[in-house]
Coordinates of C-alpha atoms and ligand atoms in Angstrom, one line a residue:
X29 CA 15.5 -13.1 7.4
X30 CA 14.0 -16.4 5.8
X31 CA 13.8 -19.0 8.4
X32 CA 15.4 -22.2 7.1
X33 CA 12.1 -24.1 6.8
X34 CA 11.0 -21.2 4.7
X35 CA 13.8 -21.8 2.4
X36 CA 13.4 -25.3 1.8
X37 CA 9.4 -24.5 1.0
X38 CA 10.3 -21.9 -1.4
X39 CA 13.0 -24.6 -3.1
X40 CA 10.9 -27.2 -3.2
X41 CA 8.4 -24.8 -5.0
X42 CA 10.7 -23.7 -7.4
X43 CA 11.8 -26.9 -8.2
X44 CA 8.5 -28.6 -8.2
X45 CA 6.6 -29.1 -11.6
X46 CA 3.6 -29.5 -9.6
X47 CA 0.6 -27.6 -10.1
X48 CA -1.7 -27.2 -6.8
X49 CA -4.7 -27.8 -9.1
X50 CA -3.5 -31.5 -10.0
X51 CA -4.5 -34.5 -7.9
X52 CA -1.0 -36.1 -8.3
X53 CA 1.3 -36.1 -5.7
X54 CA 3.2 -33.3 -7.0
X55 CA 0.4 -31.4 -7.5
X56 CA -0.9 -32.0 -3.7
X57 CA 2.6 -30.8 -2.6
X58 CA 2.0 -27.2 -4.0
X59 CA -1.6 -27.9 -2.9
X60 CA -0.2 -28.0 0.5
X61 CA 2.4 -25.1 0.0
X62 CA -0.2 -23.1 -1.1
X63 CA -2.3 -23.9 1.9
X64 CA 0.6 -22.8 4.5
X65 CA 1.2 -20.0 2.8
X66 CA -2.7 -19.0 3.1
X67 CA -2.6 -19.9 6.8
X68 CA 0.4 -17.8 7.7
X69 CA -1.0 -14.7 5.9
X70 CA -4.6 -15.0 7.7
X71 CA -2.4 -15.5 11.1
X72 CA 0.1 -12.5 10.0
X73 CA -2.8 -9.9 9.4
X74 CA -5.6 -11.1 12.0
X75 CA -8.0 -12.7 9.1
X76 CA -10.4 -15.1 10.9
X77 CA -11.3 -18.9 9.2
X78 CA -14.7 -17.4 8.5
X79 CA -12.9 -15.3 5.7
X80 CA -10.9 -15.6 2.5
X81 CA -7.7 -15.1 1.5
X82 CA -7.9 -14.5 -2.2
X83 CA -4.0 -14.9 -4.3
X84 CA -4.0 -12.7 -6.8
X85 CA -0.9 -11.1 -9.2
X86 CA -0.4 -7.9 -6.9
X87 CA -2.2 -5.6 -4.9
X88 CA -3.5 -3.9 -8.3
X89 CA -5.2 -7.0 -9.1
X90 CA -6.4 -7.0 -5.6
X91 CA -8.0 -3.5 -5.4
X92 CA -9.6 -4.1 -8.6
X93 CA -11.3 -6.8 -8.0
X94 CA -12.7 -5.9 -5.1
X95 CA -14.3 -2.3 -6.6
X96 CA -15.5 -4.0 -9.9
X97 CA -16.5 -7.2 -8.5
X98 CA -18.6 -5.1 -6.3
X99 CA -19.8 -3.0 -9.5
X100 CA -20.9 -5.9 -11.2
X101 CA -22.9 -7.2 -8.2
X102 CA -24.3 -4.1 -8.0
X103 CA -24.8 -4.2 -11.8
X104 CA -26.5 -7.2 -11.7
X105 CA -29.1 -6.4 -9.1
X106 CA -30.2 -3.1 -11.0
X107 CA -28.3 -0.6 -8.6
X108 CA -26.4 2.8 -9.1
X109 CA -23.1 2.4 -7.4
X110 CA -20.8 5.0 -6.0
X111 CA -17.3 5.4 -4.7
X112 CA -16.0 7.2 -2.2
X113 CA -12.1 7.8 -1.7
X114 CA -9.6 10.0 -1.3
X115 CA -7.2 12.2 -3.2
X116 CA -3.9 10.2 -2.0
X117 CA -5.0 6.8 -3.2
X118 CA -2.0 4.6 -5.0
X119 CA -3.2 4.7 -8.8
X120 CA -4.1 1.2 -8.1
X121 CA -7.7 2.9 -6.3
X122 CA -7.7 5.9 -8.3
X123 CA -7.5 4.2 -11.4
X124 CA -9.7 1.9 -10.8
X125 CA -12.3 4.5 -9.6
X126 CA -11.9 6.5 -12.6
X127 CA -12.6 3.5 -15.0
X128 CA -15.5 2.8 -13.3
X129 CA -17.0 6.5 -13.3
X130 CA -16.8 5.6 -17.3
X131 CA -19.2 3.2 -17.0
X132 CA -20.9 5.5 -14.8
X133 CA -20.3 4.6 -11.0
X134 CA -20.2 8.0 -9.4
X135 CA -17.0 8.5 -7.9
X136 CA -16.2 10.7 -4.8
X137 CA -12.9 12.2 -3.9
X138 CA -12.0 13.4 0.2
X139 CA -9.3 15.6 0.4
X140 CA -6.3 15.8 3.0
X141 CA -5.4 18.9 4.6
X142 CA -1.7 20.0 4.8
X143 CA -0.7 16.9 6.6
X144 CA -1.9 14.6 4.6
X145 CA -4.6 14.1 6.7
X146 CA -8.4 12.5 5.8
X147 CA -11.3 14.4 8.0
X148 CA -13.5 11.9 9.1
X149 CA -16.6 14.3 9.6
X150 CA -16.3 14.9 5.8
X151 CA -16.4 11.0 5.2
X152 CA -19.6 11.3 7.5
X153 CA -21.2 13.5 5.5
X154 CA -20.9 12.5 2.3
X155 CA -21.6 8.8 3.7
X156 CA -25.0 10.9 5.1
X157 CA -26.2 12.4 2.1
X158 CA -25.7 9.6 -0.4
X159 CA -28.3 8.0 -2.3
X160 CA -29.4 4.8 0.0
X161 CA -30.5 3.3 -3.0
X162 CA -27.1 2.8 -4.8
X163 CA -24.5 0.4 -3.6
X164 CA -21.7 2.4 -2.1
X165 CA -17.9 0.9 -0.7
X166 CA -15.7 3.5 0.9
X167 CA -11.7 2.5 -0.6
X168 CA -9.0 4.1 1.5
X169 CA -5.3 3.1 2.0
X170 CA -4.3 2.3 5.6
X171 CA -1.2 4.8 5.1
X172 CA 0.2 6.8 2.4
X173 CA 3.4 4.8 0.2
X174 CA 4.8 8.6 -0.3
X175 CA 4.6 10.4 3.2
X176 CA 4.1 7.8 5.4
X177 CA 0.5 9.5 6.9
X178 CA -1.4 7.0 8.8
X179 CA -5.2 6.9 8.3
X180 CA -7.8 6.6 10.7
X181 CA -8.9 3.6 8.4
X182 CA -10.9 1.6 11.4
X183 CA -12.5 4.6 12.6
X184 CA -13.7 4.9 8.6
X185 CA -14.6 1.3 8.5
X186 CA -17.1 2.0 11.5
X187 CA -18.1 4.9 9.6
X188 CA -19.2 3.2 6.4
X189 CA -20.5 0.1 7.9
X190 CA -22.8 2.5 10.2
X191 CA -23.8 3.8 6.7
X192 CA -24.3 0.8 5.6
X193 CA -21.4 1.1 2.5
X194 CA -18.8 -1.3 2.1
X195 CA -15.3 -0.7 3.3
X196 CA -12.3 -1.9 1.0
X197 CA -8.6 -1.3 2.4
X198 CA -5.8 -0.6 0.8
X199 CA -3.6 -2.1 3.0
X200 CA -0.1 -2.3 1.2
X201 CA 1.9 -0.2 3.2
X202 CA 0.4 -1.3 7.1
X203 CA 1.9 -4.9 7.6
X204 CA 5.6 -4.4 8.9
X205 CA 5.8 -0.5 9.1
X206 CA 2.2 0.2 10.9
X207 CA 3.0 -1.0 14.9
X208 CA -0.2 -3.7 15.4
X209 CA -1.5 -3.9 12.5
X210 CA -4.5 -6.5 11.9
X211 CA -7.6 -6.4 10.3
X212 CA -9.3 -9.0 13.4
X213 CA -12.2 -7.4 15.1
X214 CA -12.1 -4.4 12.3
X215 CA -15.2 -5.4 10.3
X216 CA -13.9 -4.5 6.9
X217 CA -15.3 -5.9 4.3
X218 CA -12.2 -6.5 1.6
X219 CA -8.0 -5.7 1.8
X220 CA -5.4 -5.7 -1.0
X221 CA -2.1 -6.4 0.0
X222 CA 1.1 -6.8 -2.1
X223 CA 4.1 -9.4 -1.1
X224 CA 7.3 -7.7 -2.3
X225 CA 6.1 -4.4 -0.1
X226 CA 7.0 -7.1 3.3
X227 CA 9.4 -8.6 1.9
X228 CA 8.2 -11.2 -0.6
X229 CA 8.3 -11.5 -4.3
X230 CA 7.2 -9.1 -6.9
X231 CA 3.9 -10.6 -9.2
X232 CA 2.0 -11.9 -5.6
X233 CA -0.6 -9.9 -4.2
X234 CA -4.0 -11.0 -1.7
X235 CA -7.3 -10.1 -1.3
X236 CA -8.6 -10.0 1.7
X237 CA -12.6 -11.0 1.7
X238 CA -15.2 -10.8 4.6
X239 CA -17.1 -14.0 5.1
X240 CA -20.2 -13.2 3.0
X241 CA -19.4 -11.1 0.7
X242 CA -20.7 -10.6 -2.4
X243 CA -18.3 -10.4 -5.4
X244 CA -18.3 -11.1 -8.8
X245 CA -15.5 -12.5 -10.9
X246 CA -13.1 -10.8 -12.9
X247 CA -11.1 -13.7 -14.7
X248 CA -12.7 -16.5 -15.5
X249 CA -11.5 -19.9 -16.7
X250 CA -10.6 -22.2 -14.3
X251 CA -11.7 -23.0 -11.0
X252 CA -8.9 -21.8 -9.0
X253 CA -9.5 -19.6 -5.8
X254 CA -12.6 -21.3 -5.4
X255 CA -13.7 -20.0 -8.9
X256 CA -13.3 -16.9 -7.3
X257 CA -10.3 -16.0 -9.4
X258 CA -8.9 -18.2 -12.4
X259 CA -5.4 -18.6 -13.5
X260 CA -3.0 -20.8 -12.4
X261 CA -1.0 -20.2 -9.0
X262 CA 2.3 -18.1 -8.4
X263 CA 3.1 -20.9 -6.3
X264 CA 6.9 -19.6 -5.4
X265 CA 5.5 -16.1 -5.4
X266 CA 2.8 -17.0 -2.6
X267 CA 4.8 -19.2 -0.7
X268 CA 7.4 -16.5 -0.2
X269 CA 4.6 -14.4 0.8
X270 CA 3.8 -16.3 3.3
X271 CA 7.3 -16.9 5.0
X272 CA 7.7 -13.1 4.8
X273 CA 4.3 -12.8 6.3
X274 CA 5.0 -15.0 9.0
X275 CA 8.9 -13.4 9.2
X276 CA 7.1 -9.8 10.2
X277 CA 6.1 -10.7 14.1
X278 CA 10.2 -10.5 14.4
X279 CA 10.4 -7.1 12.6
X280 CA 11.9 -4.8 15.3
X281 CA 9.5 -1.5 14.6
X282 CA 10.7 0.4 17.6
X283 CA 14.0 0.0 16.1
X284 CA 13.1 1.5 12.3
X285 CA 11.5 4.0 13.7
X286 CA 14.6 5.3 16.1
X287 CA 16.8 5.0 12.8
X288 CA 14.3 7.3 10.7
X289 CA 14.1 9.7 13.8
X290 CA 17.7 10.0 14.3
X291 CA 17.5 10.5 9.8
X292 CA 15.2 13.3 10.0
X293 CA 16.4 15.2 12.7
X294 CA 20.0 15.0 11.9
X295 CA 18.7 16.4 8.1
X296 CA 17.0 19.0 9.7
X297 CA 20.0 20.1 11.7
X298 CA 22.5 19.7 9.0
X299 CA 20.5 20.5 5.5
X300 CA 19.3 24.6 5.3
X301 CA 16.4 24.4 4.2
X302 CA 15.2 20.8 4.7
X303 CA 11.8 19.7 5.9
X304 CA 9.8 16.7 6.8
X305 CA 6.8 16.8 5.0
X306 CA 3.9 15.1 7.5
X307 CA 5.6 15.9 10.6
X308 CA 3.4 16.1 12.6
X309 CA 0.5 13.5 11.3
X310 CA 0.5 9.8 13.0
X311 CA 3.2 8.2 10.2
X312 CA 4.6 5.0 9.2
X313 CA 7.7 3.8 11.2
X314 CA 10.2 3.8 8.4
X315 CA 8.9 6.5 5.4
X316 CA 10.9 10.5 5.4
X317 CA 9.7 12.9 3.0
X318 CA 11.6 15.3 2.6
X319 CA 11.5 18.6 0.8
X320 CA 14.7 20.8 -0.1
X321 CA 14.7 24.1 -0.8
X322 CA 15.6 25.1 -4.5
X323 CA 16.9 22.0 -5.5
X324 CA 15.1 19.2 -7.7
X325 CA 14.2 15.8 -6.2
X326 CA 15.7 14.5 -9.6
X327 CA 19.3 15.7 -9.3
X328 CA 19.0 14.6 -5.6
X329 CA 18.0 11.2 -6.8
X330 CA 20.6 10.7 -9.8
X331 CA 23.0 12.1 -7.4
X332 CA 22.5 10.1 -4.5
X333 CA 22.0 7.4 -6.9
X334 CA 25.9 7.8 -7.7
X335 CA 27.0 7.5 -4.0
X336 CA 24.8 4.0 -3.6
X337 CA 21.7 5.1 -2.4
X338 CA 18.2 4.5 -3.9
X339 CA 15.4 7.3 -2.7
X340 CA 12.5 8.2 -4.7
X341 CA 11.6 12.0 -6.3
X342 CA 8.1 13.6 -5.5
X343 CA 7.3 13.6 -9.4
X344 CA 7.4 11.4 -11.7
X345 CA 8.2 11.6 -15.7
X346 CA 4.8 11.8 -17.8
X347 CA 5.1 12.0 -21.8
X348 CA 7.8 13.8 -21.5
X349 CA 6.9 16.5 -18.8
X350 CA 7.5 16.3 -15.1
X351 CA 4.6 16.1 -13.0
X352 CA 4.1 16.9 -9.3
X353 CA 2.8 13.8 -7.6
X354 CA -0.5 13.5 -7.0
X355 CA 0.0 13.3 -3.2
X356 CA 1.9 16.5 -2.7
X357 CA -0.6 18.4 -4.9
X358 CA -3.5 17.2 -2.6
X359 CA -1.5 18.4 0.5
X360 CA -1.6 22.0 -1.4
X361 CA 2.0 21.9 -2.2
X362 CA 2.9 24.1 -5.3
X363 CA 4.9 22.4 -8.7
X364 CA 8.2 23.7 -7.4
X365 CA 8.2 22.5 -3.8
X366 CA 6.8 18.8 -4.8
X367 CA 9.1 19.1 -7.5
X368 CA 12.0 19.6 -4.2
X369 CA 10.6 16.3 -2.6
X370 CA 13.0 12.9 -2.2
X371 CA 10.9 10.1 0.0
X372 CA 13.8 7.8 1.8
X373 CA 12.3 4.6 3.2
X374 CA 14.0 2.3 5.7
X375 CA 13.4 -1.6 6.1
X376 CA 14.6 -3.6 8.7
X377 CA 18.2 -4.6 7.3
X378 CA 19.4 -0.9 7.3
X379 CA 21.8 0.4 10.0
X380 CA 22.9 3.4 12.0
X381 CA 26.1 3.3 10.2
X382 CA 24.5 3.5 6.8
X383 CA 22.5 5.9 8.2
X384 CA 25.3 8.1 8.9
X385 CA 26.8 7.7 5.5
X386 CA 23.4 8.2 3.5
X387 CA 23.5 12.2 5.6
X388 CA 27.1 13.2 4.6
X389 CA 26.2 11.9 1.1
X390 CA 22.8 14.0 1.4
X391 CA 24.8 16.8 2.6
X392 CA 27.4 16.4 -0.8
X393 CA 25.3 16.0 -3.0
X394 CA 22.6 19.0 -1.9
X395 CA 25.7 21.2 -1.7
X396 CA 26.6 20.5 -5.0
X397 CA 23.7 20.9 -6.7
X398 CA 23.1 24.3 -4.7
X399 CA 26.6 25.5 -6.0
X400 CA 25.6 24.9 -9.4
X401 CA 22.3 26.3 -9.2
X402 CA 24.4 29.6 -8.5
X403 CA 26.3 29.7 -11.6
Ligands
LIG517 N1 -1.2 0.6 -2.9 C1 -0.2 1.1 -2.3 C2 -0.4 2.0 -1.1 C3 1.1 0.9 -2.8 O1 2.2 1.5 -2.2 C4 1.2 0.0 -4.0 C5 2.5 -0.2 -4.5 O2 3.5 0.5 -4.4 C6 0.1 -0.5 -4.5 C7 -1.1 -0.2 -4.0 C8 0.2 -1.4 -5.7 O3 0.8 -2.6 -5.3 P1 1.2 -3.7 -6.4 O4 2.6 -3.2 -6.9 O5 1.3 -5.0 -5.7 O6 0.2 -3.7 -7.5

């Protein structure tokens, strides 16, 4: 919940013609907006003065510009540059990666085992037998947005920055759902984060930037962001991130994660067939995967979808074909049980009760799609 002088901020910036770039009065009031919001996110997640917090449009925005604007540094002193990151990245990293292997960055993948989790001595290695003379950042997410597997990303921080490599994290999905979360003390050199994933706007993201570091611009124009990044300011958008920033130290995680308990185990109990994929890896407080045997995660989402509930499939629709996700393929799970898998995440506004009614409609609504598949 907004506190009340969070409201009023987020009026008066919706209401306000002022632009935080204008000397006016206005303009100095979503100067000053602006500037709150910046301070509560560096207080939320542990960012020191020494660093920057960098508004972009999303976490996308973020994670790009923190690979290529280390590409182009790199670029521009006459170095190779290589990437190294793993097979469950959002698109947001693999994406990127992949545009920059066309411009011939060499790009390596880690793989996860069958709990979605990273090996660290395979980081090591590859960290060991790359070329010292090429620029290298390591880009990992801080936990998976489909499963819920927690990495070990400050162990991998210490990793790369023994190796000398940068370290970029994809932090999206720690604030709020990752139990003491902050990047103070974890000498990482950049972080995206995205607003409306704790509880802000969509179109507001942040970079996180070590003091120091070297990065070249993506948009230019104005001198926004310190010239770091141009464009004009989602003044509403970042000021909502940073009331829902500040609005996660009363986020009751203990609680989320007794709800999802009490989820899974009650699907177990009550759903033949049903598993939680992950199980046993170090997961996010609020994030089930689930897998159902013989029935597709898309019926179970249109028909959960019909009794009020929003979950997510394990595939998603490609030109036309349905393709596992990219996730449950790297875990080693075949087309037809990542095709079976329905994600369910919890935030803090959910209760038992709804619990309880999201099972017996889980338990409808697999039945019925099992009868059918009989006939
Ligand atoms: N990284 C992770 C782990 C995500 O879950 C998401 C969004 O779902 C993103 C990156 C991209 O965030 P945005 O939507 O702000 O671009």
């Amino acid at each position: 919940m907004m506190e009340q002088s969070a409201h009023s901020a987020l009026l008066l910036s919706l209401s306000s013609y002022g632009n935080p770039s204008s000397i006016h009065a206005p303009g100095r009031v979503a100067r000053a907006l602006v500037d709150k919001a910046r301070d509560q996110i560096a207080n939320a997640f542990g960012i020191s003065e020494s660093d920057e917090v960098l508004f972009t449009s999303s976490a996308t925005e973020a994670t790009n510009t923190a690979l290529k604007g280390l590409f182009f540094v790199a670029q521009r002193e006459g170095r190779r540059f290589h990437v190294i990151t793993s097979a469950v990245e959002h698109e947001a990293t693999l994406g990127t990666a992949r545009s920059l292997a066309e411009q011939g960055a060499r790009v390596e993948i880690l793989s996860v085992d069958a709990g979605g989790r990273l090996d660290l001595s395979e980081l090591d290695s590859r960290l060991q037998s790359r070329d010292r003379a090429a620029a290298c950042v390591v880009s990992l997410m801080a936990a998976n947005n489909e499963t819920g597997v927690i990495f070990p990303w400050a162990e991998a921080a210490k990793t790369a920055r023994f190796h000398d490599a940068f370290f970029h994290l994809d932090a999206v999905q720690a604030p709020g759902k990752l139990p003491g979360f902050s990047l103070a003390d974890s000498g990482i050199d950049l972080a995206s984060f995205s607003a409306h994933k704790i509880g802000g706007m969509k179109g507001a993201g942040a970079l996180y930037v070590r003091g120091g570091t070297s990065l070249a611009v993506l948009l230019h124009g104005g001198a926004q962001e310190r010239k770091r990044r141009a464009g004009t300011l989602n003044v509403p958008g970042i000021v909502a991130f940073g009331a829902a920033a500040a609005a996660l130290r009363e986020r009751d995680l203990a609680a989320i994660r007794t709800l999802r308990d009490s989820l899974e185990n009650q699907v177990r109990e009550r759903i033949p067939g049903a598993q939680v994929l992950g199980a046993k890896s170090p997961r996010l407080v609020n994030t089930a995967n689930f897998l159902f045997d013989g029935v597709r995660g898309e019926s179970l989402v249109m028909g959960l979808d019909l009794e009020g509930f929003a979950v997510s499939s394990g595939s998603a629709c490609n030109s036309g074909s349905i393709l596992p996700s990219h996730v449950l393929s790297a875990m080693g799970l075949d087309k037809s049980a990542a095709a079976s898998a329905v994600r369910v995440s919890l935030g803090p506004a959910n209760t038992g009760e709804e619990v309880q009614a999201f099972i017996e409609a889980l338990e409808r609504v697999v039945g019925r799609i099992r009868v059918k598949a009989k006939y």
